[in-house]
XYZ file of C-alpha atoms in Angstrom:
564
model
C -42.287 20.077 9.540
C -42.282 23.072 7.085
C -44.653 21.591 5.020
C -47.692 19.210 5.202
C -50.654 18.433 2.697
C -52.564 15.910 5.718
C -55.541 18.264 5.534
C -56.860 15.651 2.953
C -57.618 13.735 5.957
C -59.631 15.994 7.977
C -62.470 14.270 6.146
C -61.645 10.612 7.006
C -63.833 9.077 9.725
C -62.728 10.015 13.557
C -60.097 7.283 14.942
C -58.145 6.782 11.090
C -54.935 6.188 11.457
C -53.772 10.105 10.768
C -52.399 10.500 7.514
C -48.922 12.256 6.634
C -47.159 13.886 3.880
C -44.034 12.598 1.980
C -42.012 15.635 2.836
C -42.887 15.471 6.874
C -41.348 11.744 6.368
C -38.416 13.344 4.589
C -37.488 16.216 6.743
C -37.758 13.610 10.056
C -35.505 11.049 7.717
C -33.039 14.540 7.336
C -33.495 14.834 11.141
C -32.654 11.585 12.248
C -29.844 10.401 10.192
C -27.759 13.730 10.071
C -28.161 13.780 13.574
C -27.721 10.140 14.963
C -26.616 8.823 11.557
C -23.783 10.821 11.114
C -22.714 10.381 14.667
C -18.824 9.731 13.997
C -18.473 12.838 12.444
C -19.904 14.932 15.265
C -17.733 13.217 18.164
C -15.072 13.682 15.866
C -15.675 17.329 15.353
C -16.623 18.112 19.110
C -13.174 16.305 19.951
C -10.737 18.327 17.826
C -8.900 21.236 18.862
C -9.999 23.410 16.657
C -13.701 23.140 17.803
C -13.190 22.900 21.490
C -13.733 26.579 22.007
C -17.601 27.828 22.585
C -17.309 29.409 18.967
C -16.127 26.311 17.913
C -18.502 24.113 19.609
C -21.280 26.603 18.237
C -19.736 26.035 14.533
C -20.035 22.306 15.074
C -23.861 23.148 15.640
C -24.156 25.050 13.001
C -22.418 23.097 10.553
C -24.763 20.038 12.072
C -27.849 21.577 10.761
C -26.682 22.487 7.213
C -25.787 18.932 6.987
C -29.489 18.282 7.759
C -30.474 20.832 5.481
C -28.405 19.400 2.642
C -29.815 16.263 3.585
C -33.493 17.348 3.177
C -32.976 18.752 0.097
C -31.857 15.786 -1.388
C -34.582 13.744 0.384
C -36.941 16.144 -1.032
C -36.542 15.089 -4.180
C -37.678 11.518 -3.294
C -40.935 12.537 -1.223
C -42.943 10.570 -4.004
C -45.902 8.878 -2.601
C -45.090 5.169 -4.036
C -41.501 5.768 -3.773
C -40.537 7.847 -0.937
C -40.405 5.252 1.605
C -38.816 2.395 -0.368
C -35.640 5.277 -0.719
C -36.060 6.093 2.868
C -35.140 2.759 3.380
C -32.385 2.185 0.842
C -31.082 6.043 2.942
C -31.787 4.161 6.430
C -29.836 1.082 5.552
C -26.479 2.547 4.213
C -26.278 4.740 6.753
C -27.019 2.443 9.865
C -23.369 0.672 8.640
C -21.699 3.054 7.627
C -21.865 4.708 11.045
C -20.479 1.678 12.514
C -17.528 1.617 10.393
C -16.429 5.417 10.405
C -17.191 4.992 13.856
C -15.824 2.499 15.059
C -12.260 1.885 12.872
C -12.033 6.041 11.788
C -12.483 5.187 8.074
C -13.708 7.766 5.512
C -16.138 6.543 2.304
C -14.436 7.620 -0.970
C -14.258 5.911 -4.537
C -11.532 4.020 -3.312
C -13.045 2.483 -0.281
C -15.914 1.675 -2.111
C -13.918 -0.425 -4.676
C -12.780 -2.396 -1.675
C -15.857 -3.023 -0.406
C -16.828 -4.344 -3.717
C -14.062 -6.396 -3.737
C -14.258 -7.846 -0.402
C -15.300 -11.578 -0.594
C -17.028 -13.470 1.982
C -14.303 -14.604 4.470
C -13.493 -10.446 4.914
C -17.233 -9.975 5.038
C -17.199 -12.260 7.804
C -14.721 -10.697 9.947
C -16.391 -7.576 9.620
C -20.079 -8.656 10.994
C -20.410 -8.668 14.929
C -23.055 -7.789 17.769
C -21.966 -4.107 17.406
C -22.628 -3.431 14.008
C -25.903 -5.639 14.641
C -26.888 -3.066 17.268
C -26.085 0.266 15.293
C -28.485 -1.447 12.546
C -31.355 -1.977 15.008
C -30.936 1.206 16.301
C -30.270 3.731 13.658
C -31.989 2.073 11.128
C -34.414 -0.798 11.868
C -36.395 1.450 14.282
C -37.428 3.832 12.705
C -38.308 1.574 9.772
C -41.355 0.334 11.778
C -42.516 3.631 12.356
C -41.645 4.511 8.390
C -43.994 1.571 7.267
C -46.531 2.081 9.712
C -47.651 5.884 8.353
C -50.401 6.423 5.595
C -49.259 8.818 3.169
C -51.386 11.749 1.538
C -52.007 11.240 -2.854
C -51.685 14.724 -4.546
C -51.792 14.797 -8.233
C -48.312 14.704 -9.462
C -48.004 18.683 -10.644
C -48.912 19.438 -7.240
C -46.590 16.671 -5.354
C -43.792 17.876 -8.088
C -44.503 21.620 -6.902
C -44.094 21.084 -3.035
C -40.980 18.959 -3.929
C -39.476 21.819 -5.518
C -40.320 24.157 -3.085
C -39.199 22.015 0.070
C -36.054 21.679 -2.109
C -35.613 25.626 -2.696
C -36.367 26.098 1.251
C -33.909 23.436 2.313
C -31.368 25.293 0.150
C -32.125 28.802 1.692
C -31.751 28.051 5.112
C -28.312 25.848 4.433
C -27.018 29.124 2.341
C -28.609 31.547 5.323
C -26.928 28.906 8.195
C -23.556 29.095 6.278
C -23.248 32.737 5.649
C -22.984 33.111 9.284
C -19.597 31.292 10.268
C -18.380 31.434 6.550
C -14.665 31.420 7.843
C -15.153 28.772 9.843
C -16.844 27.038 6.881
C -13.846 27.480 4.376
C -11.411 26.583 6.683
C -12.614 23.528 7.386
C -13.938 22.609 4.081
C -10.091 23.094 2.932
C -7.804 22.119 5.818
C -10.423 18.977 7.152
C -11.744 17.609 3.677
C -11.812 14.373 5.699
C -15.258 15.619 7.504
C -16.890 15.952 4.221
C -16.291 12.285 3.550
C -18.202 11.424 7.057
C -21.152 13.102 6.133
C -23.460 9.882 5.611
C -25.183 8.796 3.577
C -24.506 11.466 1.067
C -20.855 10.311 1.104
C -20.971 6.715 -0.136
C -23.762 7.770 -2.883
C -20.693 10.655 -4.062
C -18.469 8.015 -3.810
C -19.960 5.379 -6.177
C -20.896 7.286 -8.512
C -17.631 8.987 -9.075
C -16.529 5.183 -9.553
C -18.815 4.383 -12.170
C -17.479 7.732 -13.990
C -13.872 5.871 -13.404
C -15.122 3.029 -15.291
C -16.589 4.151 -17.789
C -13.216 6.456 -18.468
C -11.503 3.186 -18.715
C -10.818 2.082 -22.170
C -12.591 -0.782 -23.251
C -11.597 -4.111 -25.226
C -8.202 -5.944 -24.444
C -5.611 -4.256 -22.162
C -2.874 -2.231 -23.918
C 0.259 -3.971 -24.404
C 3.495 -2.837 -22.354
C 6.545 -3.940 -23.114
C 6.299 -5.525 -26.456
C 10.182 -6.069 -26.584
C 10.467 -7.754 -23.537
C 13.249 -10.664 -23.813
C 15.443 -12.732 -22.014
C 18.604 -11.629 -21.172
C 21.219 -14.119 -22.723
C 22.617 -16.595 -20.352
C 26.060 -18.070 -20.595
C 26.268 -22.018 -20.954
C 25.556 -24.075 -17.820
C 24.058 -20.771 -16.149
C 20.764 -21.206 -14.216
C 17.858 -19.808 -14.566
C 16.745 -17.296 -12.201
C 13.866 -18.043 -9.523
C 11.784 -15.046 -7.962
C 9.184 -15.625 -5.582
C 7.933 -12.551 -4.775
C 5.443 -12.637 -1.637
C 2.641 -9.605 -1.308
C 2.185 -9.455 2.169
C -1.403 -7.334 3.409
C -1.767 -4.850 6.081
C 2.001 -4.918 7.239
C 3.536 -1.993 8.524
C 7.016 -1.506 8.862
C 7.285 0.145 12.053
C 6.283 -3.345 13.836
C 9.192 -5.069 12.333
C 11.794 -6.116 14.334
C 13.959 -5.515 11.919
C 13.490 -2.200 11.408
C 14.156 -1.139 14.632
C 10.419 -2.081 16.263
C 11.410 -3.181 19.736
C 9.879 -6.552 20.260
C 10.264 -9.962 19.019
C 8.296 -10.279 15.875
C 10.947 -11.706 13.552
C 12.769 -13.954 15.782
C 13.277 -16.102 12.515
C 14.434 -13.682 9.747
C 16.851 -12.056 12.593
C 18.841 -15.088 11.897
C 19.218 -15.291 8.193
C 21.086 -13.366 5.891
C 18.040 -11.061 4.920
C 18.534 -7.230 3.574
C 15.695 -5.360 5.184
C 14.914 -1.533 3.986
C 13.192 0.620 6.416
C 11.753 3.499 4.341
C 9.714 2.232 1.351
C 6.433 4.370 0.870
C 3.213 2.207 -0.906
C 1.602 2.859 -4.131
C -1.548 3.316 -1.669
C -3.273 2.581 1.381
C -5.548 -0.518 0.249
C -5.342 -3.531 -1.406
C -7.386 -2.227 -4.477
C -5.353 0.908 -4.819
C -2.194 -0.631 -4.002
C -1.782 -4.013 -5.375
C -2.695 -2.806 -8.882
C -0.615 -0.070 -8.677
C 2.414 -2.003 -7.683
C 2.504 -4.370 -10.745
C 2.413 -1.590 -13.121
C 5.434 0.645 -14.978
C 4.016 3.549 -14.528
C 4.630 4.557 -10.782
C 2.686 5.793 -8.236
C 1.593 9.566 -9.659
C 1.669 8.856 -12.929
C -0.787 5.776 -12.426
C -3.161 7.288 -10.149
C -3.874 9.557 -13.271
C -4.168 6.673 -15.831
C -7.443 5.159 -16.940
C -5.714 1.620 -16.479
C -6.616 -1.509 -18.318
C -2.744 -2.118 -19.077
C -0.820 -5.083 -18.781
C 0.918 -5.941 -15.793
C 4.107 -7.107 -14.647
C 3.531 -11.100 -14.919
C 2.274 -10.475 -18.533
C 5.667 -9.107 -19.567
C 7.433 -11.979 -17.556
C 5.325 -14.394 -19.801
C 5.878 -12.624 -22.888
C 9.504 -13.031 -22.614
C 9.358 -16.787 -22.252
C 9.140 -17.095 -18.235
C 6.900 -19.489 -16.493
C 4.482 -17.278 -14.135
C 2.440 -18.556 -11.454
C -0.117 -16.582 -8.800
C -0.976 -18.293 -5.873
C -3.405 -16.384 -3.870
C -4.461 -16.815 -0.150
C -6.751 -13.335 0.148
C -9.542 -12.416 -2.048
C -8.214 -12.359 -5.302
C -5.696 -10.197 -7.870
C -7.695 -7.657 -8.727
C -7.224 -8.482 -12.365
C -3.269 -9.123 -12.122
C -3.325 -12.841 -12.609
C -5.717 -12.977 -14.946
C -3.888 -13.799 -17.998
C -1.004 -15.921 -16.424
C -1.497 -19.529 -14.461
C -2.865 -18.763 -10.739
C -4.461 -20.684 -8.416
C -6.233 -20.022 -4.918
C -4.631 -21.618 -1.888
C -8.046 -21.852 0.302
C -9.350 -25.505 -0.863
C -7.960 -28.070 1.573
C -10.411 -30.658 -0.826
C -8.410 -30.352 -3.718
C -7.227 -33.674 -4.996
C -3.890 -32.337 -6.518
C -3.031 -30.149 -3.565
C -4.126 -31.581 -0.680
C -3.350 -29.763 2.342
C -2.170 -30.876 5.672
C -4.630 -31.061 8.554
C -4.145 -27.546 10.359
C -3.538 -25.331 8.019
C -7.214 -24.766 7.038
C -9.892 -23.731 9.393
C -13.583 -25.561 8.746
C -14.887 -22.333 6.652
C -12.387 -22.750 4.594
C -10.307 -20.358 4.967
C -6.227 -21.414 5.490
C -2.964 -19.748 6.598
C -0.561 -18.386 4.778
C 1.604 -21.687 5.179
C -0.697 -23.371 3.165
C 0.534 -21.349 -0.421
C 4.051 -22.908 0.340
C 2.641 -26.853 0.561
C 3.811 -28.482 -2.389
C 6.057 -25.905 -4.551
C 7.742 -28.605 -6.579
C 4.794 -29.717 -7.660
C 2.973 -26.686 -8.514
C 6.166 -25.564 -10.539
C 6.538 -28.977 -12.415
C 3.125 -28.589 -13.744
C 4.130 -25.502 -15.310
C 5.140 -25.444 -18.736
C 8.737 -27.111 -18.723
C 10.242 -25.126 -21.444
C 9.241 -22.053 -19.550
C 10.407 -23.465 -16.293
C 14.159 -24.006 -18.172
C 14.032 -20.187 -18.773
C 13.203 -19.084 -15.168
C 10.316 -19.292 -12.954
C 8.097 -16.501 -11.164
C 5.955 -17.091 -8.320
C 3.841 -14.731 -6.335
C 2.359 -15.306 -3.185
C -0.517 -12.809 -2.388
C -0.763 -13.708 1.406
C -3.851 -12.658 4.024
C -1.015 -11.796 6.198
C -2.386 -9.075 8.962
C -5.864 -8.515 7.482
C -8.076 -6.914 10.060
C -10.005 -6.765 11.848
C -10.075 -10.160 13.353
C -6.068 -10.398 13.745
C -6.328 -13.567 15.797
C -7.841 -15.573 12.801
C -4.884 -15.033 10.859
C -2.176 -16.791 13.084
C -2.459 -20.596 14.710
C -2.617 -20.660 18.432
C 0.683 -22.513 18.802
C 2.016 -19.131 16.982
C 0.955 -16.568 19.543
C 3.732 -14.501 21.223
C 2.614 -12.071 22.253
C -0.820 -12.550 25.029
C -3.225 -11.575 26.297
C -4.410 -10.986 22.692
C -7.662 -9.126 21.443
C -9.970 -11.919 19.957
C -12.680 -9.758 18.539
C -13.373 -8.004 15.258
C -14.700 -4.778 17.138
C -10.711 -3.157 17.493
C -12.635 -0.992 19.773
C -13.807 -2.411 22.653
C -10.447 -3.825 23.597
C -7.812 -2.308 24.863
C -4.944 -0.873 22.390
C -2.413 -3.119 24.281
C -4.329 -6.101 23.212
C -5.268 -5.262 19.457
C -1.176 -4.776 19.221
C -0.241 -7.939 20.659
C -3.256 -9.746 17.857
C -1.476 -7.719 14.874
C 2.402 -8.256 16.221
C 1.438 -12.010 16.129
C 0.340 -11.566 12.617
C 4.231 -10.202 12.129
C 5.855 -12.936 13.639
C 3.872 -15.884 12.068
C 4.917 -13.715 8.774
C 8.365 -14.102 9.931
C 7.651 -17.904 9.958
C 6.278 -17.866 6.671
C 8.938 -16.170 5.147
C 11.719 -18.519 6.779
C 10.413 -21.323 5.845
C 9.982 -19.826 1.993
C 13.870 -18.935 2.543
C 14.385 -22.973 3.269
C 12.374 -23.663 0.434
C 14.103 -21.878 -2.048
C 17.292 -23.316 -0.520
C 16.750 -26.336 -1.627
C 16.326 -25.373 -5.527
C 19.717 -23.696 -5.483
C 21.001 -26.464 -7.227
C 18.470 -25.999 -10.218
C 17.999 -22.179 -10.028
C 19.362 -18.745 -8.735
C 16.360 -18.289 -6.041
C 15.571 -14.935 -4.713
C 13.198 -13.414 -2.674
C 11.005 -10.613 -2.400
C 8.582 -9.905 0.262
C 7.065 -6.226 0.850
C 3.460 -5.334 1.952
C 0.783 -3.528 0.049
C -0.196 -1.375 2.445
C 0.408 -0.445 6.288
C -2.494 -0.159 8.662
C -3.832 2.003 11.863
C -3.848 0.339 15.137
C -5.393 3.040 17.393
C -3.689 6.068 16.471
C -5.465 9.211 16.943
C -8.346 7.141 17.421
C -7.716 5.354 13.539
C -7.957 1.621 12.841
C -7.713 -0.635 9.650
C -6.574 1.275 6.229
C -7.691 2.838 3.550
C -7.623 6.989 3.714
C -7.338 8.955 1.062
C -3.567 9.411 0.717
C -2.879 12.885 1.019
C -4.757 12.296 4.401
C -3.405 8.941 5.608
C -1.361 8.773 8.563
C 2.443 7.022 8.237
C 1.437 3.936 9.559
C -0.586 2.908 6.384
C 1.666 3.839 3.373
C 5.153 2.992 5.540
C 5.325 -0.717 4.420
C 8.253 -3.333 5.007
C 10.438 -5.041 2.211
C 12.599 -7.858 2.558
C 15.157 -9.092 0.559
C 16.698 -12.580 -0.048
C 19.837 -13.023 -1.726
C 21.934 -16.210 -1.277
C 25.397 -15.619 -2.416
C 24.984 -17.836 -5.552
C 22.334 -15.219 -6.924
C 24.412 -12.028 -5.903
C 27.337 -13.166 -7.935
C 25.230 -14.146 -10.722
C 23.437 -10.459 -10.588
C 27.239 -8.985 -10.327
C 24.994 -7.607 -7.036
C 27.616 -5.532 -4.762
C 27.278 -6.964 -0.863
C 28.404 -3.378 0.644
C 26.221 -1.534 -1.358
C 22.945 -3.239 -1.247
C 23.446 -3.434 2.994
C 23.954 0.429 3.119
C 21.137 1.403 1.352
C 19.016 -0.262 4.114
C 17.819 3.462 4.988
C 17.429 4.925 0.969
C 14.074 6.115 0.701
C 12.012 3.848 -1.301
C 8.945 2.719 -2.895
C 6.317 0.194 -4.559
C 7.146 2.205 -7.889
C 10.660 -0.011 -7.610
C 8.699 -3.627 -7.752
C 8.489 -4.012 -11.808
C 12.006 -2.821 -12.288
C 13.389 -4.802 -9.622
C 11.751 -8.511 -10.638
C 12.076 -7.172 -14.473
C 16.048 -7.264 -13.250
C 15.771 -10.178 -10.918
C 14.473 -12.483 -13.993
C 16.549 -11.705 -16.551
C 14.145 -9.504 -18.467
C 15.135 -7.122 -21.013
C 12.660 -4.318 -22.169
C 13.001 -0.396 -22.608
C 10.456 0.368 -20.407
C 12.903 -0.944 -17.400
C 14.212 1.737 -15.628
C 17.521 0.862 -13.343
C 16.584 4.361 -11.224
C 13.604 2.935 -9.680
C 14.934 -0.995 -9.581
C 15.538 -0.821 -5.532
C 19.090 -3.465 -6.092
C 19.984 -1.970 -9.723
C 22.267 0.728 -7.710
C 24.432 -1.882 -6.758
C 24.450 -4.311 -9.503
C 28.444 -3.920 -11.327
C 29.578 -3.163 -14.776
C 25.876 -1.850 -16.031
């Protein structure tokens, strides 16, 4: 290592255990994690094109070692005598993981995936732990933790540690500068046409990465969230009219490319196929996670203009409450990221609850339930809402687990399974691509179910309201492509597959006549480019709701509606 203070021990008795310097235990830490650490990113590198030459394959070398470089620069600043190998171990530990996942489902660690991981409650914890992540732990990280803890570390005084620091920092830095200057092409091309690789580079990624979320937060304004829409109203209704009901389902990790109705070539809505849905085949997401997305979607502001905002707005369902609506959340994933807050919601996943008691099946002994279960008891939950608000109209959103990975099997029962043999493990991986299809297309069809039998539900209130319907997914997801599972890359990056999301619409004659909703028109726009930016507008229309900052451009039926 280039540098080493152990000559204090020349004077211990023969047979000590030899003593070693914090910096030799930070340049090995360098070694070892920016070479088997950082793994993903090298088979990545070694398998694109524009490596595969011997220049290129020397690059990847190259660019290899001023990763470790970088890295021991940065560890150098921790090679403190009390502290170096508590950090070591904090480095060791995030990395060992976060292999495993870049690895194994092609993910990349920004602020955004970060945010989901924070977000992620125990049942999607659970899915996520398995033998393989286990064994990239062990091996990446546990081992050379007993090795860590085993060394005796030399005591300098502090100006003298603080002086080597510095130095192993400034040395660290030279060579990376000196490596780089020799393929600098190379370098800037890849630093601006692959920015992806830059967020594999471990550990130094998911440190980046939080901390440019905790600048995020601390941009957002403070105190109560700004109010939107202050002049929201209902929209006069003539005598003997009903009130509108929308019951808007969020479906997760749905991609509309495996709908049948869209054009997808097998079976996976054998149930919608037969009812008089509208399905649109190009609607683009506000994002490609549930934390970017879902947010996102129940704002005004759109896609680009909210990826720029500091947030801490109202949402949709607090302008549907403002005007006098009754607004309920029911939520089968791991919350509404803040959505529901201020409006009546509820979580679907307690089969225990006295009020709601759930049928036996549709919960699993953890606890966690199908998507079926949201739709038990509907009267109910709505005749506990306020009745005055329920005259007016009613709201309901279903936030579904829907085709949440990476254990697709857990998501559908196994007298809903279509499509066999299907893979039955959380590690997308290890089973073959034909398999981890046929898990997620069953996740479509028992969808399908779910929706059909919310389409008979809201049949039955037709007598009492104008139902509607409104399903469309917050994001899409990877299922193998170019060697990409699950969700969440940055957007500019992102393959199709996980901003291309379905929407389905339900629209019984009753409420199409009532909208003044043209039938031609709303079927031929089946192929008008759309997007998540059209969800406010669209319910804002659906539920009577008058307010300036409606805006009939983006509502995805207001094209159709007649006379206004």
């Amino acid at each position: 290592m280039p540098f080493s203070d152990s000559s204090t021990s020349r004077s211990r008795e023969a047979g000590a255990m030899r003593t070693r310097s914090p910096l030799t235990l930070t340049w090995l830490a360098a070694l070892w994690i920016g070479v088997l650490g950082n793994w993903p990113l090298w088979q990545r590198m070694w398998g694109m094109p524009d490596y595969a030459s011997p220049s290129g394959r020397l690059f990847v070398v190259v660019f290899a070692g001023i990763v470790i470089l970088v890295l021991a620069a940065c560890f150098s600043l921790l090679a403190w005598r009390v502290a170096v190998k508590p950090l070591l171990t904090l480095m060791l530990l995030l990395t060992a993981p976060l292999a495993y996942f870049i690895g194994s489902y092609g993910v990349v660690i920004d602020s955004a995936m970060i945010t989901n991981a924070l977000q992620t409650d125990v049942r999607e914890t659970r899915d996520l732990l398995g033998w393989s992540l286990a064994a990239h732990v062990a091996v990446i990280a546990l081992l050379p933790l007993v090795w860590l803890w085993r060394q005796r570390l030399t005591d300098l005084r502090w100006y003298k540690r603080l002086g080597w620091n510095l130095a192993s920092v400034a040395l660290a830095l030279a060579l990376g500068v000196g490596l780089a200057a020799t393929r600098t092409a190379e370098l800037a091309s890849t630093l601006r046409n692959h920015k992806v690789l830059t967020k594999m580079v471990s550990p130094v990624n998911a440190i980046w990465a939080s901390a440019g979320l905790v600048v995020q937060k601390q941009k957002k304004p403070k105190g109560p969230p700004e109010i939107v829409a202050a002049d929201a109203t209902l929209t006069p209704r003539p005598a003997g009219a009903r009130p509108p009901l929308v019951l808007l389902v969020v479906g997760e990790t749905a991609r509309s490319e495996n709908f049948q109705l869209n054009g997808y070539g097998r079976p996976t809505n054998p149930e919608l196929s037969g009812k008089p849905v509208l399905s649109y085949r190009e609607v683009a997401s506000c994002g490609t996670s549930t934390a970017a997305s879902l947010p996102c979607m129940f704002s005004q502001l759109g896609r680009e203009a909210y990826v720029d905002h500091p947030g801490n707005q109202e949402t949709l369902l607090d302008v549907l409450q403002r005007a006098g609506l009754a607004v309920l959340w029911l939520d089968n994933q791991s919350g509404c990221k803040g959505i529901c807050d201020r409006v009546p919601n509820a979580q679907a996943i307690n089969p225990a609850r006295a009020d709601h008691p759930l049928p036996a099946g549709l919960c699993r002994p953890d606890g966690e339930c199908l998507d079926e279960a949201m739709l038990h008891d509907l009267d109910a939950r709505i005749a506990a809402l306020d009745p005055q608000r329920v005259a007016r109209g009613v709201v309901l959103v279903l936030h579904q687990m829907g085709s949440h990975g990476p254990a697709y099997y857990l998501r559908t029962p196994d007298d809903r399974k279509p499509f066999q043999p299907e893979c039955r493990s959380n590690a997308l991986q290890q089973c073959p691509l034909e398999q981890v299809r046929n898990a997620y297309d069953n996740t479509i069809a028992y969808t399908d179910h779910v929706l059909a039998k919310a389409i008979d539900w809201l049949g039955t209130q037709q007598q009492r309201f104008d139902p509607s319907l409104l399903y469309v997914s917050d994001h899409g997801e990877s299922l193998g492509e170019n060697n990409l599972f699950l969700h969440g890359m940055p957007y500019a990056l992102a393959p199709r597959q996980q901003k291309h999301v379905p929407l389905v619409l339900w629209l019984p004659a009753q409420t199409r006549q009532s909208q003044r909703l043209d039938d031609a028109c709303l079927t031929q726009r089946r192929d008008t480019p759309m997007s998540h930016d059209g969800l406010y507008h669209t319910v804002l229309s659906l539920s009577g709701v008058q307010t300036s900052v409606y805006r009939k451009d983006w509502d995805w039926v207001g094209a159709c509606r007649r006379g206004g």
